[in-house]
Amino acid sequence: MPEQHAAAASSSSKESMARVLGSIAGGLLELLLFHPVDTIAKRLMASNQTYSGLKNASLQDKLNLLDSVMFHESAGKAWSARYKSLYPGLGFAMFYKVTQRCYQFAGQPLVRNWLDRKYKRNFDEAFGKRSLIAQHAVAGAITGTGEVMLLPLDAVKVKRQTDRGKSSLPGLGSLHQLYRGSFWAIMRNATGASSLFGFAALGKELFFGLSDYRQATLYQNFVSSLVASVLSITIVSPFDVVKTRIQAAPLDRPQTGRAILHHIVVKEGFWAFFRGLTPKLIVAAPKITFTFTVAQTIYPSILQWLEKQ
């Protein structure tokens, strides 16, 4: 028995290490390829321009305004300068992205396994043959809620991307300022992670008839991840807009979620809740799909390599 427990513990440790390494690889590749579009999306979401005065403006004036929102001080400069401006704080962004993806893609399976050990009967009774899908969705929600711990890292990243990071950041005694918008971050992360993992699991069952998700091929992981990422990004867009504006506000002039909601509803209109959604769906959805697919596909290969060591 002790030998069996030791073998099980070793296998679990290798599985966790494989997921962490797969998540790191996915996070690094995601950052290098997709960070510029994430920056554009954040700048569009942070902008409270109503554009109402541009209805009769020329196309050039509209393009100039869009140029200034997306590229800030690099607007109107050469395209090389504009592109470079979309990589603000790259070193910090790398630390944040790798930490975030390791937490998400390596942490959610651990929570799912815990739910399966402790509450499998409850899930089976409540969801029947969709029990495994429900476990993945609930594990995603739990993991997403815990992601609020990374909110200071996210806040600094957003401030850098929206050019607010040039002002002094709070000292160690005032780090609570970087937790502004925590309620909206929890709502966004819990809803988004639950949707991502839940729809991905549902896709593998509905589209490919898989019961053991670890057997999914690269193509199957890609298709299920793509559908899940598009749906999750769309669902959480209103939460993301409010959260981003709270984080992008200067530290000495904070904005509350209630004030932002009031401004959007009264001044900007309902569709402002989905501002920045188009670039996110065009590239950010493939970004999440890419990272999720890489993490899931690389994981079995890394696990096999670790088991041979």
C-alpha atoms as a printed R data frame, in Angstrom:
    type eleno elety resid chain resno       x      y       z
1   ATOM     1    CA   MET     A     1   0.000  0.000   0.000
2   ATOM     2    CA   PRO     A     2   2.708  2.564   0.847
3   ATOM     3    CA   GLU     A     3   4.307  1.828  -2.529
4   ATOM     4    CA   GLN     A     4   0.988  2.392  -4.296
5   ATOM     5    CA   HIS     A     5   0.487  5.699  -2.500
6   ATOM     6    CA   ALA     A     6   4.032  6.767  -3.381
7   ATOM     7    CA   ALA     A     7   3.491  5.838  -7.041
8   ATOM     8    CA   ALA     A     8   0.193  7.736  -7.128
9   ATOM     9    CA   ALA     A     9   1.809 10.787  -5.536
10  ATOM    10    CA   SER     A    10   4.680 10.670  -8.039
11  ATOM    11    CA   SER     A    11   2.246 10.367 -10.947
12  ATOM    12    CA   SER     A    12   0.175 13.291  -9.649
13  ATOM    13    CA   SER     A    13   3.321 15.404  -9.222
14  ATOM    14    CA   LYS     A    14   4.455 14.663 -12.772
15  ATOM    15    CA   GLU     A    15   0.990 15.442 -14.118
16  ATOM    16    CA   SER     A    16   1.000 18.814 -12.356
17  ATOM    17    CA   MET     A    17   4.514 19.591 -13.608
18  ATOM    18    CA   ALA     A    18   3.477 18.684 -17.156
19  ATOM    19    CA   ARG     A    19   0.505 21.038 -16.996
20  ATOM    20    CA   VAL     A    20   2.667 23.864 -15.603
21  ATOM    21    CA   LEU     A    21   5.286 23.462 -18.339
22  ATOM    22    CA   GLY     A    22   2.602 23.312 -21.012
23  ATOM    23    CA   SER     A    23   0.987 26.456 -19.606
24  ATOM    24    CA   ILE     A    24   4.320 28.315 -19.531
25  ATOM    25    CA   ALA     A    25   4.998 27.438 -23.176
26  ATOM    26    CA   GLY     A    26   1.508 28.541 -24.190
27  ATOM    27    CA   GLY     A    27   1.692 31.772 -22.175
28  ATOM    28    CA   LEU     A    28   5.038 32.849 -23.642
29  ATOM    29    CA   LEU     A    29   3.983 32.159 -27.215
30  ATOM    30    CA   GLU     A    30   0.665 33.937 -26.632
31  ATOM    31    CA   LEU     A    31   2.376 37.063 -25.321
32  ATOM    32    CA   LEU     A    32   4.841 37.370 -28.174
33  ATOM    33    CA   LEU     A    33   2.210 36.824 -30.858
34  ATOM    34    CA   PHE     A    34  -0.904 38.515 -29.508
35  ATOM    35    CA   HIS     A    35   0.103 41.198 -26.997
36  ATOM    36    CA   PRO     A    36  -0.243 44.069 -29.534
37  ATOM    37    CA   VAL     A    37  -3.893 43.293 -30.235
38  ATOM    38    CA   ASP     A    38  -4.606 42.924 -26.529
39  ATOM    39    CA   THR     A    39  -3.158 46.418 -26.070
40  ATOM    40    CA   ILE     A    40  -5.426 47.832 -28.802
41  ATOM    41    CA   ALA     A    41  -8.475 46.170 -27.245
42  ATOM    42    CA   LYS     A    42  -7.619 47.550 -23.797
43  ATOM    43    CA   ARG     A    43  -7.171 51.077 -25.199
44  ATOM    44    CA   LEU     A    44 -10.510 50.904 -27.010
45  ATOM    45    CA   MET     A    45 -12.270 49.664 -23.860
46  ATOM    46    CA   ALA     A    46 -10.617 52.341 -21.715
47  ATOM    47    CA   SER     A    47 -11.683 55.122 -24.081
48  ATOM    48    CA   ASN     A    48 -14.914 56.874 -23.090
49  ATOM    49    CA   GLN     A    49 -15.249 58.703 -26.400
50  ATOM    50    CA   THR     A    50 -18.902 58.838 -27.466
51  ATOM    51    CA   TYR     A    51 -18.108 59.569 -31.122
52  ATOM    52    CA   SER     A    52 -21.478 61.329 -31.346
53  ATOM    53    CA   GLY     A    53 -19.865 64.452 -32.770
54  ATOM    54    CA   LEU     A    54 -18.252 62.494 -35.593
55  ATOM    55    CA   LYS     A    55 -21.427 61.430 -37.369
56  ATOM    56    CA   ASN     A    56 -20.940 64.087 -40.039
57  ATOM    57    CA   ALA     A    57 -17.138 64.105 -39.869
58  ATOM    58    CA   SER     A    58 -14.976 63.021 -42.770
59  ATOM    59    CA   LEU     A    59 -13.562 59.528 -42.956
60  ATOM    60    CA   GLN     A    60 -10.073 60.952 -42.392
61  ATOM    61    CA   ASP     A    61 -11.157 62.638 -39.145
62  ATOM    62    CA   LYS     A    62 -12.646 59.362 -37.924
63  ATOM    63    CA   LEU     A    63  -9.467 57.483 -38.806
64  ATOM    64    CA   ASN     A    64  -7.348 60.119 -37.042
65  ATOM    65    CA   LEU     A    65  -9.402 59.721 -33.856
66  ATOM    66    CA   LEU     A    66  -9.142 55.941 -34.022
67  ATOM    67    CA   ASP     A    67  -5.406 56.294 -34.642
68  ATOM    68    CA   SER     A    68  -4.984 58.456 -31.529
69  ATOM    69    CA   VAL     A    69  -7.001 56.037 -29.361
70  ATOM    70    CA   MET     A    70  -5.076 52.959 -30.479
71  ATOM    71    CA   PHE     A    71  -1.523 54.344 -30.683
72  ATOM    72    CA   HIS     A    72  -1.597 57.359 -28.323
73  ATOM    73    CA   GLU     A    73   1.603 59.403 -28.648
74  ATOM    74    CA   SER     A    74   2.748 57.298 -31.628
75  ATOM    75    CA   ALA     A    75  -0.330 58.216 -33.682
76  ATOM    76    CA   GLY     A    76   0.596 59.591 -37.082
77  ATOM    77    CA   LYS     A    77   4.152 58.252 -36.882
78  ATOM    78    CA   ALA     A    78   5.701 55.505 -38.984
79  ATOM    79    CA   TRP     A    79   4.065 52.086 -38.689
80  ATOM    80    CA   SER     A    80   7.194 50.661 -37.050
81  ATOM    81    CA   ALA     A    81   6.849 53.218 -34.231
82  ATOM    82    CA   ARG     A    82   3.138 52.493 -33.909
83  ATOM    83    CA   TYR     A    83   3.743 48.759 -33.698
84  ATOM    84    CA   LYS     A    84   6.469 49.205 -31.100
85  ATOM    85    CA   SER     A    85   4.081 51.276 -28.968
86  ATOM    86    CA   LEU     A    86   1.816 48.224 -28.667
87  ATOM    87    CA   TYR     A    87   4.394 46.369 -26.542
88  ATOM    88    CA   PRO     A    88   4.370 48.526 -23.382
89  ATOM    89    CA   GLY     A    89   6.087 47.018 -20.345
90  ATOM    90    CA   LEU     A    90   6.889 43.789 -22.184
91  ATOM    91    CA   GLY     A    91   8.985 42.316 -19.358
92  ATOM    92    CA   PHE     A    92   6.253 42.865 -16.797
93  ATOM    93    CA   ALA     A    93   3.569 41.663 -19.220
94  ATOM    94    CA   MET     A    94   5.559 38.448 -19.708
95  ATOM    95    CA   PHE     A    95   5.705 37.818 -15.956
96  ATOM    96    CA   TYR     A    96   1.970 38.480 -15.617
97  ATOM    97    CA   LYS     A    97   0.903 36.403 -18.618
98  ATOM    98    CA   VAL     A    98   2.958 33.339 -17.656
99  ATOM    99    CA   THR     A    99   1.708 33.553 -14.060
100 ATOM   100    CA   GLN     A   100  -1.893 33.937 -15.217
101 ATOM   101    CA   ARG     A   101  -1.824 31.053 -17.688
102 ATOM   102    CA   CYS     A   102  -0.066 28.727 -15.235
103 ATOM   103    CA   TYR     A   103  -2.708 29.519 -12.634
104 ATOM   104    CA   GLN     A   104  -5.599 29.042 -15.091
105 ATOM   105    CA   PHE     A   105  -4.590 26.032 -17.140
106 ATOM   106    CA   ALA     A   106  -2.643 24.154 -14.458
107 ATOM   107    CA   GLY     A   107  -4.932 25.113 -11.561
108 ATOM   108    CA   GLN     A   108  -8.317 24.296 -13.089
109 ATOM   109    CA   PRO     A   109  -7.541 20.558 -13.604
110 ATOM   110    CA   LEU     A   110  -6.454 20.302  -9.949
111 ATOM   111    CA   VAL     A   111  -9.749 21.818  -8.806
112 ATOM   112    CA   ARG     A   112 -11.664 19.568 -11.222
113 ATOM   113    CA   ASN     A   113  -9.919 16.472  -9.851
114 ATOM   114    CA   TRP     A   114 -10.739 17.591  -6.301
115 ATOM   115    CA   LEU     A   115 -14.416 18.047  -7.209
116 ATOM   116    CA   ASP     A   116 -14.425 14.598  -8.805
117 ATOM   117    CA   ARG     A   117 -12.980 12.979  -5.669
118 ATOM   118    CA   LYS     A   118 -15.189 14.802  -3.175
119 ATOM   119    CA   TYR     A   119 -18.461 15.489  -4.964
120 ATOM   120    CA   LYS     A   120 -18.711 13.079  -7.904
121 ATOM   121    CA   ARG     A   121 -21.972 11.576  -6.619
122 ATOM   122    CA   ASN     A   122 -23.524 15.028  -6.223
123 ATOM   123    CA   PHE     A   123 -22.586 16.017  -9.764
124 ATOM   124    CA   ASP     A   124 -23.797 12.701 -11.167
125 ATOM   125    CA   GLU     A   125 -27.160 13.082  -9.445
126 ATOM   126    CA   ALA     A   126 -27.585 16.709 -10.500
127 ATOM   127    CA   PHE     A   127 -26.268 16.611 -14.091
128 ATOM   128    CA   GLY     A   128 -26.379 12.969 -15.147
129 ATOM   129    CA   LYS     A   129 -24.341 12.274 -18.273
130 ATOM   130    CA   ARG     A   130 -23.226 15.929 -18.353
131 ATOM   131    CA   SER     A   131 -21.609 15.575 -14.938
132 ATOM   132    CA   LEU     A   132 -18.042 15.923 -16.265
133 ATOM   133    CA   ILE     A   133 -18.916 19.069 -18.214
134 ATOM   134    CA   ALA     A   134 -20.458 20.592 -15.088
135 ATOM   135    CA   GLN     A   135 -17.337 19.733 -13.090
136 ATOM   136    CA   HIS     A   136 -15.154 21.535 -15.615
137 ATOM   137    CA   ALA     A   137 -17.433 24.591 -15.569
138 ATOM   138    CA   VAL     A   138 -17.588 24.777 -11.766
139 ATOM   139    CA   ALA     A   139 -13.837 24.219 -11.479
140 ATOM   140    CA   GLY     A   140 -13.352 27.051 -13.959
141 ATOM   141    CA   ALA     A   141 -15.575 29.363 -11.902
142 ATOM   142    CA   ILE     A   142 -13.685 28.540  -8.701
143 ATOM   143    CA   THR     A   143 -10.322 29.048 -10.400
144 ATOM   144    CA   GLY     A   144 -11.517 32.280 -12.003
145 ATOM   145    CA   THR     A   145 -12.690 33.647  -8.658
146 ATOM   146    CA   GLY     A   146  -9.289 32.943  -7.125
147 ATOM   147    CA   GLU     A   147  -7.616 34.782  -9.983
148 ATOM   148    CA   VAL     A   148  -8.502 38.030  -8.188
149 ATOM   149    CA   MET     A   149  -5.215 37.460  -6.326
150 ATOM   150    CA   LEU     A   150  -3.456 38.440  -9.558
151 ATOM   151    CA   LEU     A   151  -5.478 41.649  -9.906
152 ATOM   152    CA   PRO     A   152  -2.554 43.978  -8.973
153 ATOM   153    CA   LEU     A   153  -0.487 42.437 -11.781
154 ATOM   154    CA   ASP     A   154  -3.411 42.833 -14.161
155 ATOM   155    CA   ALA     A   155  -3.975 46.440 -13.032
156 ATOM   156    CA   VAL     A   156  -0.347 47.420 -13.676
157 ATOM   157    CA   LYS     A   157  -0.463 45.710 -17.086
158 ATOM   158    CA   VAL     A   158  -3.604 47.626 -18.066
159 ATOM   159    CA   LYS     A   159  -2.096 50.929 -16.861
160 ATOM   160    CA   ARG     A   160   1.008 50.265 -18.939
161 ATOM   161    CA   GLN     A   161  -1.069 49.370 -21.987
162 ATOM   162    CA   THR     A   162  -3.253 52.481 -21.660
163 ATOM   163    CA   ASP     A   163  -0.241 54.726 -20.930
164 ATOM   164    CA   ARG     A   164  -1.254 55.265 -17.315
165 ATOM   165    CA   GLY     A   165   1.777 53.337 -16.128
166 ATOM   166    CA   LYS     A   166   4.021 56.351 -16.674
167 ATOM   167    CA   SER     A   167   2.679 57.886 -13.480
168 ATOM   168    CA   SER     A   168   4.032 56.627 -10.194
169 ATOM   169    CA   LEU     A   169   2.546 53.380  -8.965
170 ATOM   170    CA   PRO     A   170   1.499 53.002  -5.309
171 ATOM   171    CA   GLY     A   171   4.018 51.949  -2.707
172 ATOM   172    CA   LEU     A   172   3.852 48.721  -0.760
173 ATOM   173    CA   GLY     A   173   1.637 50.354   1.834
174 ATOM   174    CA   SER     A   174  -0.938 51.343  -0.779
175 ATOM   175    CA   LEU     A   175  -1.156 48.198  -2.889
176 ATOM   176    CA   HIS     A   176  -4.861 48.048  -2.071
177 ATOM   177    CA   GLN     A   177  -5.321 50.706  -4.757
178 ATOM   178    CA   LEU     A   178  -4.433 48.083  -7.356
179 ATOM   179    CA   TYR     A   179  -7.342 45.966  -6.118
180 ATOM   180    CA   ARG     A   180  -9.852 48.528  -7.344
181 ATOM   181    CA   GLY     A   181 -12.476 46.876  -9.461
182 ATOM   182    CA   SER     A   182 -12.048 43.551  -7.666
183 ATOM   183    CA   PHE     A   183 -15.810 42.858  -7.748
184 ATOM   184    CA   TRP     A   184 -15.886 43.324 -11.517
185 ATOM   185    CA   ALA     A   185 -12.721 41.252 -11.888
186 ATOM   186    CA   ILE     A   186 -14.283 38.392  -9.918
187 ATOM   187    CA   MET     A   187 -17.458 38.551 -12.011
188 ATOM   188    CA   ARG     A   188 -15.439 38.645 -15.225
189 ATOM   189    CA   ASN     A   189 -12.979 35.917 -14.280
190 ATOM   190    CA   ALA     A   190 -15.489 33.523 -12.730
191 ATOM   191    CA   THR     A   191 -17.937 33.875 -15.625
192 ATOM   192    CA   GLY     A   192 -15.208 33.767 -18.267
193 ATOM   193    CA   ALA     A   193 -13.329 30.773 -16.864
194 ATOM   194    CA   SER     A   194 -16.544 28.844 -16.241
195 ATOM   195    CA   SER     A   195 -17.658 29.514 -19.824
196 ATOM   196    CA   LEU     A   196 -14.246 28.696 -21.296
197 ATOM   197    CA   PHE     A   197 -13.702 25.356 -19.575
198 ATOM   198    CA   GLY     A   198 -17.382 24.400 -19.622
199 ATOM   199    CA   PHE     A   199 -17.938 25.082 -23.327
200 ATOM   200    CA   ALA     A   200 -14.602 23.448 -24.211
201 ATOM   201    CA   ALA     A   201 -15.652 20.264 -22.412
202 ATOM   202    CA   LEU     A   202 -19.116 20.429 -23.975
203 ATOM   203    CA   GLY     A   203 -17.588 20.829 -27.426
204 ATOM   204    CA   LYS     A   204 -15.397 17.743 -27.019
205 ATOM   205    CA   GLU     A   205 -18.407 15.656 -26.084
206 ATOM   206    CA   LEU     A   206 -20.911 17.071 -28.580
207 ATOM   207    CA   PHE     A   207 -18.607 17.438 -31.589
208 ATOM   208    CA   PHE     A   208 -16.263 14.500 -31.097
209 ATOM   209    CA   GLY     A   209 -17.952 12.143 -28.617
210 ATOM   210    CA   LEU     A   210 -14.990 12.177 -26.239
211 ATOM   211    CA   SER     A   211 -15.352 11.037 -22.641
212 ATOM   212    CA   ASP     A   212 -11.629 11.169 -21.824
213 ATOM   213    CA   TYR     A   213 -10.600 14.692 -22.809
214 ATOM   214    CA   ARG     A   214  -6.919 13.801 -22.558
215 ATOM   215    CA   GLN     A   215  -7.329 11.725 -25.722
216 ATOM   216    CA   ALA     A   216  -8.285 14.798 -27.773
217 ATOM   217    CA   THR     A   217  -6.192 15.427 -30.862
218 ATOM   218    CA   LEU     A   218  -4.693 18.792 -31.809
219 ATOM   219    CA   TYR     A   219  -7.613 19.451 -34.157
220 ATOM   220    CA   GLN     A   220 -10.214 18.482 -31.541
221 ATOM   221    CA   ASN     A   221  -8.577 20.690 -28.916
222 ATOM   222    CA   PHE     A   222  -8.441 23.558 -31.402
223 ATOM   223    CA   VAL     A   223 -12.094 23.406 -32.454
224 ATOM   224    CA   SER     A   224 -13.476 23.036 -28.922
225 ATOM   225    CA   SER     A   225 -11.186 25.780 -27.598
226 ATOM   226    CA   LEU     A   226 -12.120 28.161 -30.429
227 ATOM   227    CA   VAL     A   227 -15.860 27.816 -29.806
228 ATOM   228    CA   ALA     A   228 -15.377 28.152 -26.052
229 ATOM   229    CA   SER     A   229 -13.147 31.231 -26.317
230 ATOM   230    CA   VAL     A   230 -15.532 33.110 -28.654
231 ATOM   231    CA   LEU     A   231 -18.512 32.442 -26.389
232 ATOM   232    CA   SER     A   232 -16.659 33.264 -23.160
233 ATOM   233    CA   ILE     A   233 -15.194 36.539 -24.500
234 ATOM   234    CA   THR     A   234 -18.600 37.710 -25.702
235 ATOM   235    CA   ILE     A   235 -20.345 36.807 -22.446
236 ATOM   236    CA   VAL     A   236 -17.858 38.646 -20.205
237 ATOM   237    CA   SER     A   237 -17.410 41.751 -22.399
238 ATOM   238    CA   PRO     A   238 -19.608 44.072 -20.229
239 ATOM   239    CA   PHE     A   239 -17.702 43.078 -17.078
240 ATOM   240    CA   ASP     A   240 -14.393 43.492 -18.913
241 ATOM   241    CA   VAL     A   241 -15.207 47.028 -20.096
242 ATOM   242    CA   VAL     A   242 -16.103 48.231 -16.594
243 ATOM   243    CA   LYS     A   243 -13.074 46.487 -15.038
244 ATOM   244    CA   THR     A   244 -10.687 47.922 -17.634
245 ATOM   245    CA   ARG     A   245 -11.924 51.485 -17.131
246 ATOM   246    CA   ILE     A   246 -11.569 51.197 -13.362
247 ATOM   247    CA   GLN     A   247  -8.008 49.913 -13.773
248 ATOM   248    CA   ALA     A   248  -7.080 52.476 -16.431
249 ATOM   249    CA   ALA     A   249  -8.207 55.447 -14.301
250 ATOM   250    CA   PRO     A   250  -5.392 57.479 -12.689
251 ATOM   251    CA   LEU     A   251  -4.631 56.439  -9.123
252 ATOM   252    CA   ASP     A   252  -5.334 59.955  -7.869
253 ATOM   253    CA   ARG     A   253  -8.657 60.150  -9.747
254 ATOM   254    CA   PRO     A   254 -10.305 56.757  -9.279
255 ATOM   255    CA   GLN     A   255 -13.619 55.852 -10.863
256 ATOM   256    CA   THR     A   256 -16.260 53.607  -9.320
257 ATOM   257    CA   GLY     A   257 -18.048 50.867 -11.183
258 ATOM   258    CA   ARG     A   258 -21.364 52.583 -10.489
259 ATOM   259    CA   ALA     A   259 -20.168 55.860 -12.040
260 ATOM   260    CA   ILE     A   260 -18.829 54.050 -15.101
261 ATOM   261    CA   LEU     A   261 -22.080 52.121 -15.511
262 ATOM   262    CA   HIS     A   262 -24.073 55.350 -15.276
263 ATOM   263    CA   HIS     A   263 -21.878 57.072 -17.866
264 ATOM   264    CA   ILE     A   264 -22.108 54.155 -20.299
265 ATOM   265    CA   VAL     A   265 -25.879 53.786 -19.995
266 ATOM   266    CA   VAL     A   266 -26.683 57.516 -20.112
267 ATOM   267    CA   LYS     A   267 -23.985 58.916 -22.393
268 ATOM   268    CA   GLU     A   268 -22.597 56.092 -24.539
269 ATOM   269    CA   GLY     A   269 -25.369 53.573 -24.977
270 ATOM   270    CA   PHE     A   270 -25.705 49.800 -24.559
271 ATOM   271    CA   TRP     A   271 -23.215 48.855 -27.276
272 ATOM   272    CA   ALA     A   272 -20.415 50.583 -25.361
273 ATOM   273    CA   PHE     A   273 -20.415 47.489 -23.126
274 ATOM   274    CA   PHE     A   274 -19.061 45.617 -26.133
275 ATOM   275    CA   ARG     A   275 -16.450 48.193 -27.151
276 ATOM   276    CA   GLY     A   276 -13.203 46.480 -28.095
277 ATOM   277    CA   LEU     A   277 -15.055 43.202 -28.679
278 ATOM   278    CA   THR     A   278 -14.318 43.106 -32.421
279 ATOM   279    CA   PRO     A   279 -10.486 43.089 -32.120
280 ATOM   280    CA   LYS     A   280 -10.769 40.632 -29.238
281 ATOM   281    CA   LEU     A   281 -12.892 38.259 -31.302
282 ATOM   282    CA   ILE     A   282 -10.666 38.671 -34.355
283 ATOM   283    CA   VAL     A   283  -7.388 38.014 -32.567
284 ATOM   284    CA   ALA     A   284  -7.899 37.630 -28.808
285 ATOM   285    CA   ALA     A   285 -10.249 34.686 -29.293
286 ATOM   286    CA   PRO     A   286  -7.604 32.896 -31.397
287 ATOM   287    CA   LYS     A   287  -5.088 33.983 -28.716
288 ATOM   288    CA   ILE     A   288  -6.949 32.124 -25.981
289 ATOM   289    CA   THR     A   289  -7.631 29.287 -28.405
290 ATOM   290    CA   PHE     A   290  -3.932 29.101 -29.235
291 ATOM   291    CA   THR     A   291  -2.771 29.044 -25.613
292 ATOM   292    CA   PHE     A   292  -5.493 26.662 -24.469
293 ATOM   293    CA   THR     A   293  -4.787 24.329 -27.393
294 ATOM   294    CA   VAL     A   294  -1.026 24.414 -26.849
295 ATOM   295    CA   ALA     A   295  -1.415 23.764 -23.108
296 ATOM   296    CA   GLN     A   296  -3.783 20.835 -23.664
297 ATOM   297    CA   THR     A   297  -1.862 19.332 -26.582
298 ATOM   298    CA   ILE     A   298   1.642 19.663 -25.166
299 ATOM   299    CA   TYR     A   299   0.600 18.368 -21.740
300 ATOM   300    CA   PRO     A   300   0.343 14.633 -22.688
301 ATOM   301    CA   SER     A   301   3.726 14.720 -24.456
302 ATOM   302    CA   ILE     A   302   5.437 16.407 -21.497
303 ATOM   303    CA   LEU     A   303   3.787 13.923 -19.124
304 ATOM   304    CA   GLN     A   304   5.083 10.980 -21.166
305 ATOM   305    CA   TRP     A   305   8.589 12.487 -21.135
306 ATOM   306    CA   LEU     A   306   8.488 13.036 -17.357
307 ATOM   307    CA   GLU     A   307   7.315  9.481 -16.745
308 ATOM   308    CA   LYS     A   308  10.343  8.156 -18.639
309 ATOM   309    CA   GLN     A   309  12.759 10.098 -16.458
